[in-house]
Amino acid sequence: MSILVIAEHDNAVLKAATLNTITAATQLGSDIAILVAGHGCGAVAEAAAKVVGVKKVLLADAPYYAHQLAENVAALVVGLAGGYTHILAPATAAGKNMLPRVAALLDVAQISDIVKVESVNTFVRPIYAGNVLATVQSKDPVKVITVRGTAFPAATATGGFAVVETVAPAADAGVSSFVGQQLTKSDRPELTAARTIVSGGRGMGNGENFKLLEDVADKLGAAVGASRAAVDAGFVPNDYQVGQTGKVVAPDLYIAVGISGAIQHLAGMKDSKVIVAINKDEEAPIFQVADYGLVADLFAAVPEMSKELDKLKAA
Amino acid sequence: MKILVAVKRVVDYNVKVRAKADGTGVETANVKMSMNPFDEIAVEEAVRLQEAGKAKEIVAVSLGVAACQDTIRTALAMGADRGILVETDAELQPLAVAKLLKAVVEKEKPDLVILGKQAIDDDANQTGQMLAALLGWPQGTFASKVDIDAGAINVTREIDGGLETVALKSPAVVTTDLRLNEPRFVKLPNIMKAKKKPLDVLKPADLGVDVAPRLITLKVQEPPKRQAGIKVDTVAALVDKLRNEAHVI
């Protein structure tokens, strides 16, 4: 088995989701190469070379890889694909955007969002918002796979010593270009990597009230998430969304505040270790998956929780 | 500009899906079927572009069993001009769908293809990207805003850290995310009108596409159920449990 992992990065930092994908790769075989395609991304290649389990880092540097346009990166991956039995990427917005292009150009199926490796050609993946798990076997010569980060532990980020090899960039497809981006600035941990998440739903009433959650989140070192309802209502930006079509998370502690618990939301968080629900509606479906439920008005309960956390700290 | 929209017939998003007892698939007998919600957003976007004078014609395409005609009629009632069904009882996986759509695109020559970013049944999130790759077209996936001006298509995309805008040369593929628009409710007179709009039926063989599945589903099962835990009466009790029982704070 010879496996190519596509690194997720921003030209400066290797993103954590890559480490989970490398763990999935190690379950397939030990001959693992990692592709860092970007611009001015030497530091990322250096970081990738230190990840335990990686044999080789392929570094492709060109101005038109700076923003990871799918058209250009996919063409590069297809050019490098010869000889690999598996091509893996994290099932993140970037991986989901780019990898199906690779699969189509190689004329193979993609196996999306795997949560388990059964064998070199058999994988488990959730369908129907995770209400059902499908075990699928690929008949294709190359397996093109996106990996759900929360289903695999992170590979050790330091201690390895892979060689970094520069590869020639493919031609610029010239059909798309980057215009700009608006990234949410936050000092809190990233949702998909956080050990604790405090999430708000429609019950929060407005964006201003999310400050109540942020206050608790900061005392817990937690990330702040949201249900689709809260994002659709404009309370918080899109990248807060946890659910079937948003981010899938599995922290040690997930605190759902004012979230009713639609199937689509549960799909994104039901693998959390401990789930807490705070909701004034005792019939809310979220209580059916919560380890600890508190039927209460969140506008009283959340500030009170903040005070209780202060007491713990002082004790 | 001519727009092609792809629509998929799926189990309605409100249905609680169950695995069949023999593990061969999910229970779809007597289950409500609807248009994939992301595809509704795709149709809505096409209709809005037409209403804004940016698009001349909208063709709605679906692939699958004869009943997919209902899904196409829904798109026609929302405002699409005509429909095409590629009819087959065979299981269609995303690569096969992308190949069939490519063949339809080559016949219809649209300037823009809009699809949902993923279907809520297989949750694959592949077809739009695969179609774009097979056509050699650019793609704007997970779109929350589409601006068309003099042949340039600017797409604002929902990404993990926020939003990103890309400029695509026409022709292009766009896949929709949730915040792109809110699909309209179809009015009864439009449902009646939609019945009279043209709907062509083709077969995969007419398009010269091999749709044989590449993935074999060995087993379908429900994950272990999460049990409901306990209710606590006070915030203090909750914090105490999290600290001393669950050890997570």
XYZ file of N, CA, C and O in Angstrom, chain B residues 22-91:
280
model
N -32.364 -6.694 7.617
C -31.344 -7.571 7.022
C -30.062 -6.819 6.656
O -29.126 -7.398 6.100
N -30.015 -5.518 6.951
C -28.781 -4.766 6.752
C -28.441 -4.449 5.309
O -27.321 -4.050 5.006
N -29.416 -4.589 4.401
C -29.098 -4.354 2.991
C -29.304 -2.899 2.571
O -28.912 -2.517 1.473
N -29.958 -2.131 3.398
C -30.205 -0.735 3.013
C -31.075 -0.070 4.052
O -31.177 -0.559 5.182
N -31.692 1.054 3.678
C -32.602 1.706 4.611
C -34.035 1.489 4.147
O -34.292 1.237 2.969
N -34.945 1.595 5.087
C -36.363 1.397 4.821
C -36.890 2.576 4.007
O -36.878 3.712 4.472
N -37.295 2.323 2.756
C -37.832 3.427 1.949
C -39.283 3.171 1.529
O -39.888 4.015 0.889
N -39.834 1.995 1.920
C -41.226 1.707 1.572
C -42.145 2.614 2.389
O -41.948 2.779 3.596
N -43.128 3.222 1.725
C -44.099 4.098 2.386
C -43.453 5.245 3.144
O -43.923 5.666 4.185
N -42.339 5.724 2.633
C -41.658 6.843 3.273
C -41.845 8.068 2.374
O -41.787 7.965 1.154
N -42.078 9.222 2.983
C -42.283 10.441 2.193
C -40.980 10.827 1.477
O -39.912 10.862 2.083
N -41.107 11.102 0.174
C -39.946 11.520 -0.612
C -40.119 12.985 -1.010
O -41.234 13.440 -1.253
N -39.010 13.710 -1.084
C -39.066 15.132 -1.440
C -37.829 15.491 -2.248
O -36.911 14.680 -2.386
N -37.806 16.730 -2.727
C -36.599 17.207 -3.389
C -35.535 17.449 -2.315
O -35.827 17.982 -1.246
N -34.299 17.055 -2.596
C -33.190 17.330 -1.692
C -33.178 18.823 -1.346
O -33.192 19.666 -2.240
N -33.171 19.176 -0.040
C -33.276 20.591 0.336
C -32.226 21.502 -0.315
O -32.520 22.641 -0.674
N -31.010 21.020 -0.476
C -29.979 21.849 -1.107
C -30.292 22.095 -2.587
O -29.904 23.111 -3.151
N -30.987 21.135 -3.212
C -31.363 21.302 -4.622
C -32.499 22.314 -4.763
O -32.587 23.025 -5.761
N -33.372 22.372 -3.751
C -34.417 23.408 -3.755
C -33.763 24.785 -3.766
O -34.219 25.702 -4.446
N -32.701 24.907 -2.976
C -31.973 26.183 -2.925
C -31.363 26.472 -4.302
O -31.340 27.618 -4.767
N -30.901 25.412 -4.979
C -30.317 25.573 -6.324
C -31.370 26.064 -7.311
O -31.117 26.989 -8.103
N -32.561 25.463 -7.269
C -33.628 25.890 -8.175
C -34.003 27.342 -7.874
O -34.136 28.175 -8.778
N -34.146 27.648 -6.587
C -34.514 29.007 -6.183
C -33.502 30.029 -6.718
O -33.881 31.084 -7.230
N -32.229 29.684 -6.615
C -31.199 30.627 -7.069
C -31.306 30.861 -8.572
O -31.184 31.990 -9.050
N -31.543 29.779 -9.309
C -31.694 29.901 -10.762
C -32.888 30.790 -11.102
O -32.807 31.675 -11.972
N -33.992 30.574 -10.389
C -35.203 31.360 -10.668
C -34.962 32.831 -10.335
O -35.370 33.730 -11.071
N -34.254 33.084 -9.241
C -33.961 34.485 -8.884
C -33.074 35.149 -9.934
O -33.238 36.325 -10.243
N -32.119 34.375 -10.462
C -31.249 34.936 -11.521
C -32.081 35.256 -12.760
O -31.858 36.260 -13.432
N -33.054 34.392 -13.037
C -33.923 34.645 -14.193
C -34.787 35.885 -13.933
O -34.936 36.742 -14.793
N -35.321 35.972 -12.726
C -36.170 37.123 -12.384
C -35.378 38.426 -12.432
O -35.927 39.495 -12.704
N -34.072 38.337 -12.156
C -33.220 39.521 -12.192
C -32.739 39.823 -13.610
O -31.922 40.731 -13.824
N -33.211 39.048 -14.565
C -32.839 39.283 -15.957
C -31.470 38.765 -16.337
O -30.928 39.084 -17.390
N -30.877 37.917 -15.456
C -29.525 37.412 -15.741
C -29.560 36.054 -16.444
O -28.538 35.606 -16.949
N -30.691 35.400 -16.418
C -30.783 34.088 -17.063
C -32.003 34.044 -17.974
O -33.055 34.586 -17.645
N -31.839 33.393 -19.124
C -32.951 33.283 -20.078
C -33.764 32.027 -19.825
O -34.968 32.066 -19.735
N -33.050 30.894 -19.728
C -33.776 29.638 -19.625
C -33.221 28.787 -18.486
O -32.009 28.779 -18.242
N -34.120 28.062 -17.808
C -33.700 27.156 -16.732
C -34.186 25.745 -17.066
O -35.381 25.524 -17.262
N -33.236 24.812 -17.118
C -33.579 23.417 -17.380
C -33.322 22.620 -16.103
O -32.217 22.675 -15.552
N -34.340 21.913 -15.626
C -34.183 21.092 -14.416
C -33.970 19.642 -14.831
O -34.736 19.090 -15.619
N -32.924 19.022 -14.280
C -32.575 17.640 -14.633
C -32.618 16.776 -13.386
O -32.116 17.168 -12.329
N -33.221 15.600 -13.514
C -33.121 14.632 -12.433
C -32.743 13.277 -13.016
O -32.914 13.040 -14.216
N -32.211 12.407 -12.170
C -31.747 11.106 -12.630
C -32.243 10.054 -11.656
O -32.100 10.229 -10.450
N -32.830 8.995 -12.199
C -33.302 7.925 -11.324
C -34.614 7.348 -11.797
O -34.924 7.379 -12.995
N -35.385 6.847 -10.841
C -36.629 6.141 -11.167
C -37.683 7.097 -11.733
O -37.548 8.314 -11.626
N -38.730 6.516 -12.336
C -39.773 7.312 -12.996
C -40.373 8.363 -12.064
O -40.730 9.463 -12.488
N -40.455 8.030 -10.757
C -41.066 8.955 -9.798
C -40.276 10.261 -9.649
O -40.785 11.239 -9.096
N -39.044 10.304 -10.161
C -38.270 11.550 -10.127
C -38.948 12.644 -10.950
O -38.609 13.820 -10.829
N -39.892 12.231 -11.792
C -40.681 13.224 -12.538
C -41.370 14.187 -11.572
O -41.515 15.370 -11.860
N -41.815 13.659 -10.418
C -42.462 14.528 -9.419
C -41.504 15.622 -8.952
O -41.895 16.767 -8.740
N -40.248 15.208 -8.751
C -39.240 16.163 -8.286
C -39.015 17.243 -9.346
O -38.900 18.431 -9.031
N -38.968 16.804 -10.602
C -38.793 17.774 -11.696
C -39.998 18.708 -11.763
O -39.847 19.925 -11.925
N -41.206 18.150 -11.587
C -42.414 19.001 -11.627
C -42.361 20.054 -10.518
O -42.822 21.172 -10.694
N -41.823 19.683 -9.363
C -41.677 20.669 -8.285
C -40.760 21.808 -8.737
O -41.057 22.990 -8.521
N -39.656 21.444 -9.394
C -38.729 22.473 -9.896
C -39.420 23.347 -10.943
O -39.224 24.572 -10.979
N -40.244 22.716 -11.783
C -40.967 23.473 -12.812
C -41.982 24.411 -12.157
O -42.179 25.547 -12.606
N -42.596 23.943 -11.076
C -43.569 24.788 -10.369
C -42.872 25.968 -9.689
O -43.446 27.037 -9.537
N -41.615 25.769 -9.298
C -40.860 26.873 -8.686
C -40.445 27.902 -9.736
O -40.135 29.036 -9.392
N -40.391 27.469 -11.013
C -40.056 28.453 -12.045
C -39.137 27.962 -13.157
O -38.876 28.699 -14.108
N -38.640 26.723 -13.062
C -37.821 26.198 -14.159
C -38.699 26.078 -15.412
O -39.917 25.916 -15.313
N -38.064 26.177 -16.605
C -38.838 26.230 -17.846
C -39.165 24.853 -18.411
O -40.218 24.640 -18.982
N -38.207 23.925 -18.325
C -38.484 22.584 -18.809
C -37.631 21.573 -18.050
O -36.703 21.957 -17.320
N -37.975 20.290 -18.228
C -37.297 19.274 -17.445
C -36.729 18.156 -18.303
O -37.181 17.922 -19.429
N -35.724 17.489 -17.757
C -35.159 16.296 -18.392
C -34.998 15.239 -17.303
O -34.398 15.514 -16.259
N -35.551 14.061 -17.536
C -35.326 12.949 -16.617
C -34.466 11.910 -17.327
O -34.801 11.471 -18.428
N -33.359 11.559 -16.706
C -32.596 10.413 -17.191
C -33.075 9.237 -16.352
O -32.754 9.132 -15.169
N -33.903 8.386 -16.978
C -34.623 7.389 -16.195
C -33.893 6.050 -16.141
O -33.475 5.502 -17.160
N -33.735 5.560 -14.912
C -33.128 4.246 -14.707
C -33.519 3.723 -13.332
O -33.697 4.510 -12.402
N -33.650 2.413 -13.219
C -33.897 1.809 -11.913
C -32.591 1.414 -11.242
O -32.576 0.952 -10.101
N -31.489 1.599 -11.956
C -30.188 1.197 -11.418
C -29.769 2.137 -10.290
O -30.178 3.290 -10.241
N -28.941 1.627 -9.351
C -28.368 2.470 -8.313
C -27.380 3.435 -8.977
O -26.516 3.009 -9.747
